[in-house]
mmCIF file with all atom_site columns, C-alpha atoms in Angstrom:
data_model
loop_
_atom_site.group_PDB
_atom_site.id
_atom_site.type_symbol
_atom_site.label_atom_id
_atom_site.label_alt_id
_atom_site.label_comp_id
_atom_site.label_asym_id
_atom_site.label_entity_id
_atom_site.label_seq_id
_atom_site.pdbx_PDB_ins_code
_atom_site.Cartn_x
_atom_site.Cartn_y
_atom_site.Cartn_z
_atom_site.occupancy
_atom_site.B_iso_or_equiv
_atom_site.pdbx_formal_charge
_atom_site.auth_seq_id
_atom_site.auth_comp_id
_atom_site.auth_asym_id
_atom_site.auth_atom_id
_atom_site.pdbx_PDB_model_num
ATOM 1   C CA . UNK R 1 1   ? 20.855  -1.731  -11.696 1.00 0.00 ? 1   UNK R CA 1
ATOM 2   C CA . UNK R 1 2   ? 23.105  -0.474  -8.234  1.00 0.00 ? 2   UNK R CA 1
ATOM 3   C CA . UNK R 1 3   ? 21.519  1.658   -7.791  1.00 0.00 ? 3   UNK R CA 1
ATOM 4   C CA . UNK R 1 4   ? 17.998  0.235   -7.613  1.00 0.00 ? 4   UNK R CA 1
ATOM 5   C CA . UNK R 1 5   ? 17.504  -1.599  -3.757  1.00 0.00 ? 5   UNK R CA 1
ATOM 6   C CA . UNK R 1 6   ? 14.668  -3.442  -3.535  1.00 0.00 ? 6   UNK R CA 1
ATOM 7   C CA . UNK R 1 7   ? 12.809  -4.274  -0.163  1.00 0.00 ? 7   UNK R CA 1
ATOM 8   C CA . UNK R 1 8   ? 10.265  -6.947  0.763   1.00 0.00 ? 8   UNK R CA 1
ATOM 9   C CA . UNK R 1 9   ? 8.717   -7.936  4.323   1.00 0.00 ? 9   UNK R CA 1
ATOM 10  C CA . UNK R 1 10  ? 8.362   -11.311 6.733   1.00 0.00 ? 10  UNK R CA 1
ATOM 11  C CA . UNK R 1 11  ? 5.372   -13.398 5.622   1.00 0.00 ? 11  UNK R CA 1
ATOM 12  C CA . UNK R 1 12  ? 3.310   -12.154 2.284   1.00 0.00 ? 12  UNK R CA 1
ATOM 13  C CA . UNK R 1 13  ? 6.426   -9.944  0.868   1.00 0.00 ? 13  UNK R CA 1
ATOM 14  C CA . UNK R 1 14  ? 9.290   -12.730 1.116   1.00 0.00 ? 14  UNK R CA 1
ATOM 15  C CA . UNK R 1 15  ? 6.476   -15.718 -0.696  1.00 0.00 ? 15  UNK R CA 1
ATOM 16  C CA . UNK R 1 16  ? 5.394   -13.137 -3.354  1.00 0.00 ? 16  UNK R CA 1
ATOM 17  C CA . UNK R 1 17  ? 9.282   -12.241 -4.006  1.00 0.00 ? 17  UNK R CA 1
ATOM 18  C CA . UNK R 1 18  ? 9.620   -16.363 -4.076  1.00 0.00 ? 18  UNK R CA 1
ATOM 19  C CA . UNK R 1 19  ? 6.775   -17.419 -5.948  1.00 0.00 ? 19  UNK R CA 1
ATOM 20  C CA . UNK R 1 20  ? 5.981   -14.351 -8.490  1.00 0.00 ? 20  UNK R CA 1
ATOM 21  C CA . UNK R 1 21  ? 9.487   -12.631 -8.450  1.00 0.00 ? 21  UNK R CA 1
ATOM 22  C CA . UNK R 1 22  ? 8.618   -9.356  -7.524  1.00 0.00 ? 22  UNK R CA 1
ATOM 23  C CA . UNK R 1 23  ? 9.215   -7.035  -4.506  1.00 0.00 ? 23  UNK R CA 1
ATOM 24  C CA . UNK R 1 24  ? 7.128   -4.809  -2.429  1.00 0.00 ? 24  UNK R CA 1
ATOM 25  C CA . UNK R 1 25  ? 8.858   -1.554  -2.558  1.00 0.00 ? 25  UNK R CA 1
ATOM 26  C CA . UNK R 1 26  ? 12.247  0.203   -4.988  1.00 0.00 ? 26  UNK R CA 1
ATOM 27  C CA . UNK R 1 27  ? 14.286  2.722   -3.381  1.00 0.00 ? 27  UNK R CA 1
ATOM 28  C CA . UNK R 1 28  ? 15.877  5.120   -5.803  1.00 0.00 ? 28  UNK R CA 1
ATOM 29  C CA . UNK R 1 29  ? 17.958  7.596   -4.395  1.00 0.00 ? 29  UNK R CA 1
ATOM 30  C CA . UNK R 1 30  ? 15.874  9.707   -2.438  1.00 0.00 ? 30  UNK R CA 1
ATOM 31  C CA . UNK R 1 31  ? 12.398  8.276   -3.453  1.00 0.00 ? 31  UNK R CA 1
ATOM 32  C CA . UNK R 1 32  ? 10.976  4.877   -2.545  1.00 0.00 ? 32  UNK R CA 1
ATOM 33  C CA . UNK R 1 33  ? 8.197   3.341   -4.943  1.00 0.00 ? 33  UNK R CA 1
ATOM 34  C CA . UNK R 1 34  ? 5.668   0.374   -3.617  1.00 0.00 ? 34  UNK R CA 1
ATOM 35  C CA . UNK R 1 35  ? 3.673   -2.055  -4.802  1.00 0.00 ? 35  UNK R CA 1
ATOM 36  C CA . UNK R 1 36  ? 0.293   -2.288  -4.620  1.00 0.00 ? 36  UNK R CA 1
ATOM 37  C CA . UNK R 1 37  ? -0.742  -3.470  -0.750  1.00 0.00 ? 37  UNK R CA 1
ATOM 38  C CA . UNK R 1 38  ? -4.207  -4.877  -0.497  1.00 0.00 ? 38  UNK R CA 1
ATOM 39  C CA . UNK R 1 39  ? -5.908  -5.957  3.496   1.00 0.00 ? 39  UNK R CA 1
ATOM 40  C CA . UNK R 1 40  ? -4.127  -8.473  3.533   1.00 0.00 ? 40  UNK R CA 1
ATOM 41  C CA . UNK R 1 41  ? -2.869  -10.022 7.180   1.00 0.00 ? 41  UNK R CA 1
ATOM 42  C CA . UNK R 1 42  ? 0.875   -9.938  6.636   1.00 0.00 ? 42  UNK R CA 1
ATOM 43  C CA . UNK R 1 43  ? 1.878   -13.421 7.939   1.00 0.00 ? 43  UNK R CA 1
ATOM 44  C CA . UNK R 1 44  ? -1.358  -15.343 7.619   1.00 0.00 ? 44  UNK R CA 1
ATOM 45  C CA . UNK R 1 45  ? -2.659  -13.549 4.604   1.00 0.00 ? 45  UNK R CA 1
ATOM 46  C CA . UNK R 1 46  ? -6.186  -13.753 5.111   1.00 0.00 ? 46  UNK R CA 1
ATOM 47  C CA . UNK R 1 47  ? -8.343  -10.703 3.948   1.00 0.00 ? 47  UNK R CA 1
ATOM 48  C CA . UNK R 1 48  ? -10.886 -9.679  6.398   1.00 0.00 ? 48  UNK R CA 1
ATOM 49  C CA . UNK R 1 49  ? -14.425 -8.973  5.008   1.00 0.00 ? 49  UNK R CA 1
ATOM 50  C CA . UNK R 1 50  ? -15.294 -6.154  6.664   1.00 0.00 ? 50  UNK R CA 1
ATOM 51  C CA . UNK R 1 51  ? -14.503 -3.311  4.119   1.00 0.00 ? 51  UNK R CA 1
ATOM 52  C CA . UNK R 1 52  ? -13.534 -1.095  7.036   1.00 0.00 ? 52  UNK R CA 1
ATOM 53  C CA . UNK R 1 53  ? -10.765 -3.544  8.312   1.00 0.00 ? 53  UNK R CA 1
ATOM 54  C CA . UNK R 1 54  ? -9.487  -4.156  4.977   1.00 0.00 ? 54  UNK R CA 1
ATOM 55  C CA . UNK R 1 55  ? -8.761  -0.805  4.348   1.00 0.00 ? 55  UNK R CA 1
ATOM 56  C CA . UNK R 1 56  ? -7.086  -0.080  7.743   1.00 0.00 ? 56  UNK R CA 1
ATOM 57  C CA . UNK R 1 57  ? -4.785  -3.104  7.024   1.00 0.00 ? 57  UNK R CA 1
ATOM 58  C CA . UNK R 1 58  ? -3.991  -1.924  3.612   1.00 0.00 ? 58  UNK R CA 1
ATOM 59  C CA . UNK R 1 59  ? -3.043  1.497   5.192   1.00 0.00 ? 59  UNK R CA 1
ATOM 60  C CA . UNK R 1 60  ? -1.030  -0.034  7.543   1.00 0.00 ? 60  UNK R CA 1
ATOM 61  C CA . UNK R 1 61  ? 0.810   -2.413  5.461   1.00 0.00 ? 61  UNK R CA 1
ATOM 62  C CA . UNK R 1 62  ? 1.652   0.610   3.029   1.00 0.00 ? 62  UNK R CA 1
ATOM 63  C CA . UNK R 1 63  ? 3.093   1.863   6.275   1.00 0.00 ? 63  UNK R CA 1
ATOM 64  C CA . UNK R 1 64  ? 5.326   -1.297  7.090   1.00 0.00 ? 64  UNK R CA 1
ATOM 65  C CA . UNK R 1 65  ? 6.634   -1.137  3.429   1.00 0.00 ? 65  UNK R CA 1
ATOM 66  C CA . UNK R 1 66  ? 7.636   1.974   3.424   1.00 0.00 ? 66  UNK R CA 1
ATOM 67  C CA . UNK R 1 67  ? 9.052   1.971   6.527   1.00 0.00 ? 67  UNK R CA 1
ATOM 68  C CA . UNK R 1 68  ? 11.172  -1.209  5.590   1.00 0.00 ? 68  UNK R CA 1
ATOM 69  C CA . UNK R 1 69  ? 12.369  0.200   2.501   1.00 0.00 ? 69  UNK R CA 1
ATOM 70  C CA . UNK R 1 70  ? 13.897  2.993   5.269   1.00 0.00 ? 70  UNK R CA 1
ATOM 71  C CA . UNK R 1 71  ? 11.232  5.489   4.784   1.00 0.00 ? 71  UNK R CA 1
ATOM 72  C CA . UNK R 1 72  ? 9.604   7.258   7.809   1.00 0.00 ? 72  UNK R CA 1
ATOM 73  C CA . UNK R 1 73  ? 6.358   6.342   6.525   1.00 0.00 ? 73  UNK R CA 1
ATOM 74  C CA . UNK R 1 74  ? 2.746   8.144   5.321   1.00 0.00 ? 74  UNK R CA 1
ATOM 75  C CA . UNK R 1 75  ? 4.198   11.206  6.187   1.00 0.00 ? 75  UNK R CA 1
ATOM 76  C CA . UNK R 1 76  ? 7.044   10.885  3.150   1.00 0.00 ? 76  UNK R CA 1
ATOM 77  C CA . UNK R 1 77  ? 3.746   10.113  0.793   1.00 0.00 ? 77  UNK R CA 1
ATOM 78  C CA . UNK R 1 78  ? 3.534   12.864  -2.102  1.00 0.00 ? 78  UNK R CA 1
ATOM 79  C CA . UNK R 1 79  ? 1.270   10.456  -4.716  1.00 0.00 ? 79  UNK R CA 1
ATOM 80  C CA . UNK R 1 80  ? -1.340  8.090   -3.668  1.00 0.00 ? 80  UNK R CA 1
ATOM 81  C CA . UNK R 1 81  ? -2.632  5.490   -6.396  1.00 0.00 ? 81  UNK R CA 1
ATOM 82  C CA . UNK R 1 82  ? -6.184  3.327   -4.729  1.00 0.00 ? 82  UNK R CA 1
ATOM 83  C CA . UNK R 1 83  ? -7.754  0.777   -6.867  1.00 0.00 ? 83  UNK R CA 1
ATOM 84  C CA . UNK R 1 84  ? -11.227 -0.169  -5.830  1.00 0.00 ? 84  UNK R CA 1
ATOM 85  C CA . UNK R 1 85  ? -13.474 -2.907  -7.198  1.00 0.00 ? 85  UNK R CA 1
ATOM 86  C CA . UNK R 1 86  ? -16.766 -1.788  -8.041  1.00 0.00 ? 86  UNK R CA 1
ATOM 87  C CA . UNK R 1 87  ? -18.598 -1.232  -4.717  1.00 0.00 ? 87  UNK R CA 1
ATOM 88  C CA . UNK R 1 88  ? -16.184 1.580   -4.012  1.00 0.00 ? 88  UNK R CA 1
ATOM 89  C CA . UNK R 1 89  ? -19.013 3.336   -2.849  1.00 0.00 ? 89  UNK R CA 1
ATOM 90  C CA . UNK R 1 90  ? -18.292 1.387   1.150   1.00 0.00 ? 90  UNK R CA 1
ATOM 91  C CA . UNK R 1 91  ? -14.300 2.188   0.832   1.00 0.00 ? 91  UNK R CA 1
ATOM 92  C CA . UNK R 1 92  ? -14.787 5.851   0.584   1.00 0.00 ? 92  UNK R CA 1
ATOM 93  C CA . UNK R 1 93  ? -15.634 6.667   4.140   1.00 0.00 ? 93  UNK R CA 1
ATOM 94  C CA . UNK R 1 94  ? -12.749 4.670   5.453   1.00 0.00 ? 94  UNK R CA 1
ATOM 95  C CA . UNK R 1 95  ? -10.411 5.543   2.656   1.00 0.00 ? 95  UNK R CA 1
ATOM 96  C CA . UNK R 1 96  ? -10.303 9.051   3.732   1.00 0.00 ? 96  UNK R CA 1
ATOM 97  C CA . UNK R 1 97  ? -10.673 8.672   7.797   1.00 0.00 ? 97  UNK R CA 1
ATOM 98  C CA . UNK R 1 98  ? -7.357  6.478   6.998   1.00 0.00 ? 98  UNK R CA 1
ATOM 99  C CA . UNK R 1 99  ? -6.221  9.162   4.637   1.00 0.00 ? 99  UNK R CA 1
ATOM 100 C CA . UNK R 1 100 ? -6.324  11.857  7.316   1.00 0.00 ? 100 UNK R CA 1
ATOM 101 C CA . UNK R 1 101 ? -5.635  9.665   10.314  1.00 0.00 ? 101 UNK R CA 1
ATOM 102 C CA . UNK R 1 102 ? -2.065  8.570   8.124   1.00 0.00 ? 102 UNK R CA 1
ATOM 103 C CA . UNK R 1 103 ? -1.320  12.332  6.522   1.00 0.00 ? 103 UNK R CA 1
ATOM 104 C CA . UNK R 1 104 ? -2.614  14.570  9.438   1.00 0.00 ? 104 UNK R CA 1
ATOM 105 C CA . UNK R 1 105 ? -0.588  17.321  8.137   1.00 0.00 ? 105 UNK R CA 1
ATOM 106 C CA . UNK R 1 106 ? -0.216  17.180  4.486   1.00 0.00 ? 106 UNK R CA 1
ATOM 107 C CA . UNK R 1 107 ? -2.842  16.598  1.744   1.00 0.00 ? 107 UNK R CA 1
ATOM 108 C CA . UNK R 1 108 ? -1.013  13.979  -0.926  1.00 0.00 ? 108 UNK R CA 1
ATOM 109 C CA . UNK R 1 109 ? -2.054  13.602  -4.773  1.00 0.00 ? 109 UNK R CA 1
ATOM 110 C CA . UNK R 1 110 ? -4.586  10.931  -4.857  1.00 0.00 ? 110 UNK R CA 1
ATOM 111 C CA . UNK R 1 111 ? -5.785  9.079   -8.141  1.00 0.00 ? 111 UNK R CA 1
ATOM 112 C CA . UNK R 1 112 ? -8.977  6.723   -7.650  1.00 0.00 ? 112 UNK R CA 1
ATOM 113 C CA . UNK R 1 113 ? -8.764  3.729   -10.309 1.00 0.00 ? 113 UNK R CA 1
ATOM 114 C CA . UNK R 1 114 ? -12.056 1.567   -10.578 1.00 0.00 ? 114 UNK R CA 1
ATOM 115 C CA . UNK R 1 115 ? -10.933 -1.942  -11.674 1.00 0.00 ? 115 UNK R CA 1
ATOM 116 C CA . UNK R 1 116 ? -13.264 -4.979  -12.642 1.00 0.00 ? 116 UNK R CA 1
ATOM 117 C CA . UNK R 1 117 ? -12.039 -6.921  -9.310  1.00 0.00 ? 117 UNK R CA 1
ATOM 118 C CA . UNK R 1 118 ? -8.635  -7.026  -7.441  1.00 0.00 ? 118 UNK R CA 1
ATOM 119 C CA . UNK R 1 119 ? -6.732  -10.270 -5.678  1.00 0.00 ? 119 UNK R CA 1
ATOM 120 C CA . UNK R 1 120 ? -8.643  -12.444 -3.594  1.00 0.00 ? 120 UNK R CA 1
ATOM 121 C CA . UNK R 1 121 ? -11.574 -10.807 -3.718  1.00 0.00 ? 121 UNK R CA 1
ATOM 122 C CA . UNK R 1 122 ? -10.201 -7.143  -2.463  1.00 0.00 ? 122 UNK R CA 1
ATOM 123 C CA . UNK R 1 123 ? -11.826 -4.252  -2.284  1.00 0.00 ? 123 UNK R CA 1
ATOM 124 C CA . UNK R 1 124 ? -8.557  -1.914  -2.408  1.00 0.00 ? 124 UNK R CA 1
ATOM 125 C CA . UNK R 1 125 ? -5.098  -1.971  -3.269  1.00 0.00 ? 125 UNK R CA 1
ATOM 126 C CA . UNK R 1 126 ? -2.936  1.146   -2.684  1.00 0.00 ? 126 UNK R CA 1
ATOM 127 C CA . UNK R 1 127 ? 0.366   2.235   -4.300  1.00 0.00 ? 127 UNK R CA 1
ATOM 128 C CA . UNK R 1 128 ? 2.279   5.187   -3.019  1.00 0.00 ? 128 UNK R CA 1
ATOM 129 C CA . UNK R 1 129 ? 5.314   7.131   -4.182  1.00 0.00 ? 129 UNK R CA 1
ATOM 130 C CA . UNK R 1 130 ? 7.367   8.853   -0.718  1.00 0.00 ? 130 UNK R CA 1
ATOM 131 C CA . UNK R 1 131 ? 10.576  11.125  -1.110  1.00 0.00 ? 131 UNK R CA 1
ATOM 132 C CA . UNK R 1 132 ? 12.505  10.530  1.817   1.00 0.00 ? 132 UNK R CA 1
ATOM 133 C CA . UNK R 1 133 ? 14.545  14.288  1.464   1.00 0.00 ? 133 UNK R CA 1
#
């Protein structure tokens, strides 16, 4: 598997790819896969409470991912996956200010998957798919 590179990040990326064997983002050829990122602080990984925080962090760290994996970012996004735990109803708002603060000039496919409850107690977890072409 060459031609497969796999990427993780400083802090929460390098114990997860330690501990649980698996990596935050795949680069294949021209398109660059991620795992689901959740609020999570990076180094520390605490998980604010505040729903609007949380999602802003998982935004960003989808960011930071992608970007380590040698992507430019949100703007490379074509599919967006978001998990939400059942009180989805407080992520919306914040889900798409972040959407359109993070795509300002493109509209990606989106999928919403309610789940029974996420890591830690999170309210989201997003997965993206970027083609870097």
């Amino acid at each position: 598997m060459s031609h497969l590179q796999y990427f993780s990040y400083e802090g929460f990326g390098d114990r997860v790819r330690k501990d649980t064997h698996y990596s935050q983002a795949v680069r294949i050829g021209d398109v660059v896969k991620i795992s689901g990122q959740g609020g999570w602080d990076r180094i520390t990984e605490k998980i604010p409470t505040d729903i609007e925080k949380q999602v802003a962090q998982a935004f960003d760290n989808v960011e930071h991912t992608l970007q380590k994996a040698g992507s430019k970012g949100w703007e490379q996004v074509y599919q967006v996956r978001i998990y939400c735990a059942p009180d989805r109803s407080k992520a919306m708002g914040p889900i798409i200010s972040n959407l359109k603060k993070y795509c300002p000039n493109h509209q990606p496919l989106l999928t919403g998957v309610e789940v029974a409850s996420l890591y830690n107690g999170m309210a989201i977890e997003i997965e993206v798919e970027a083609h870097l072409g």
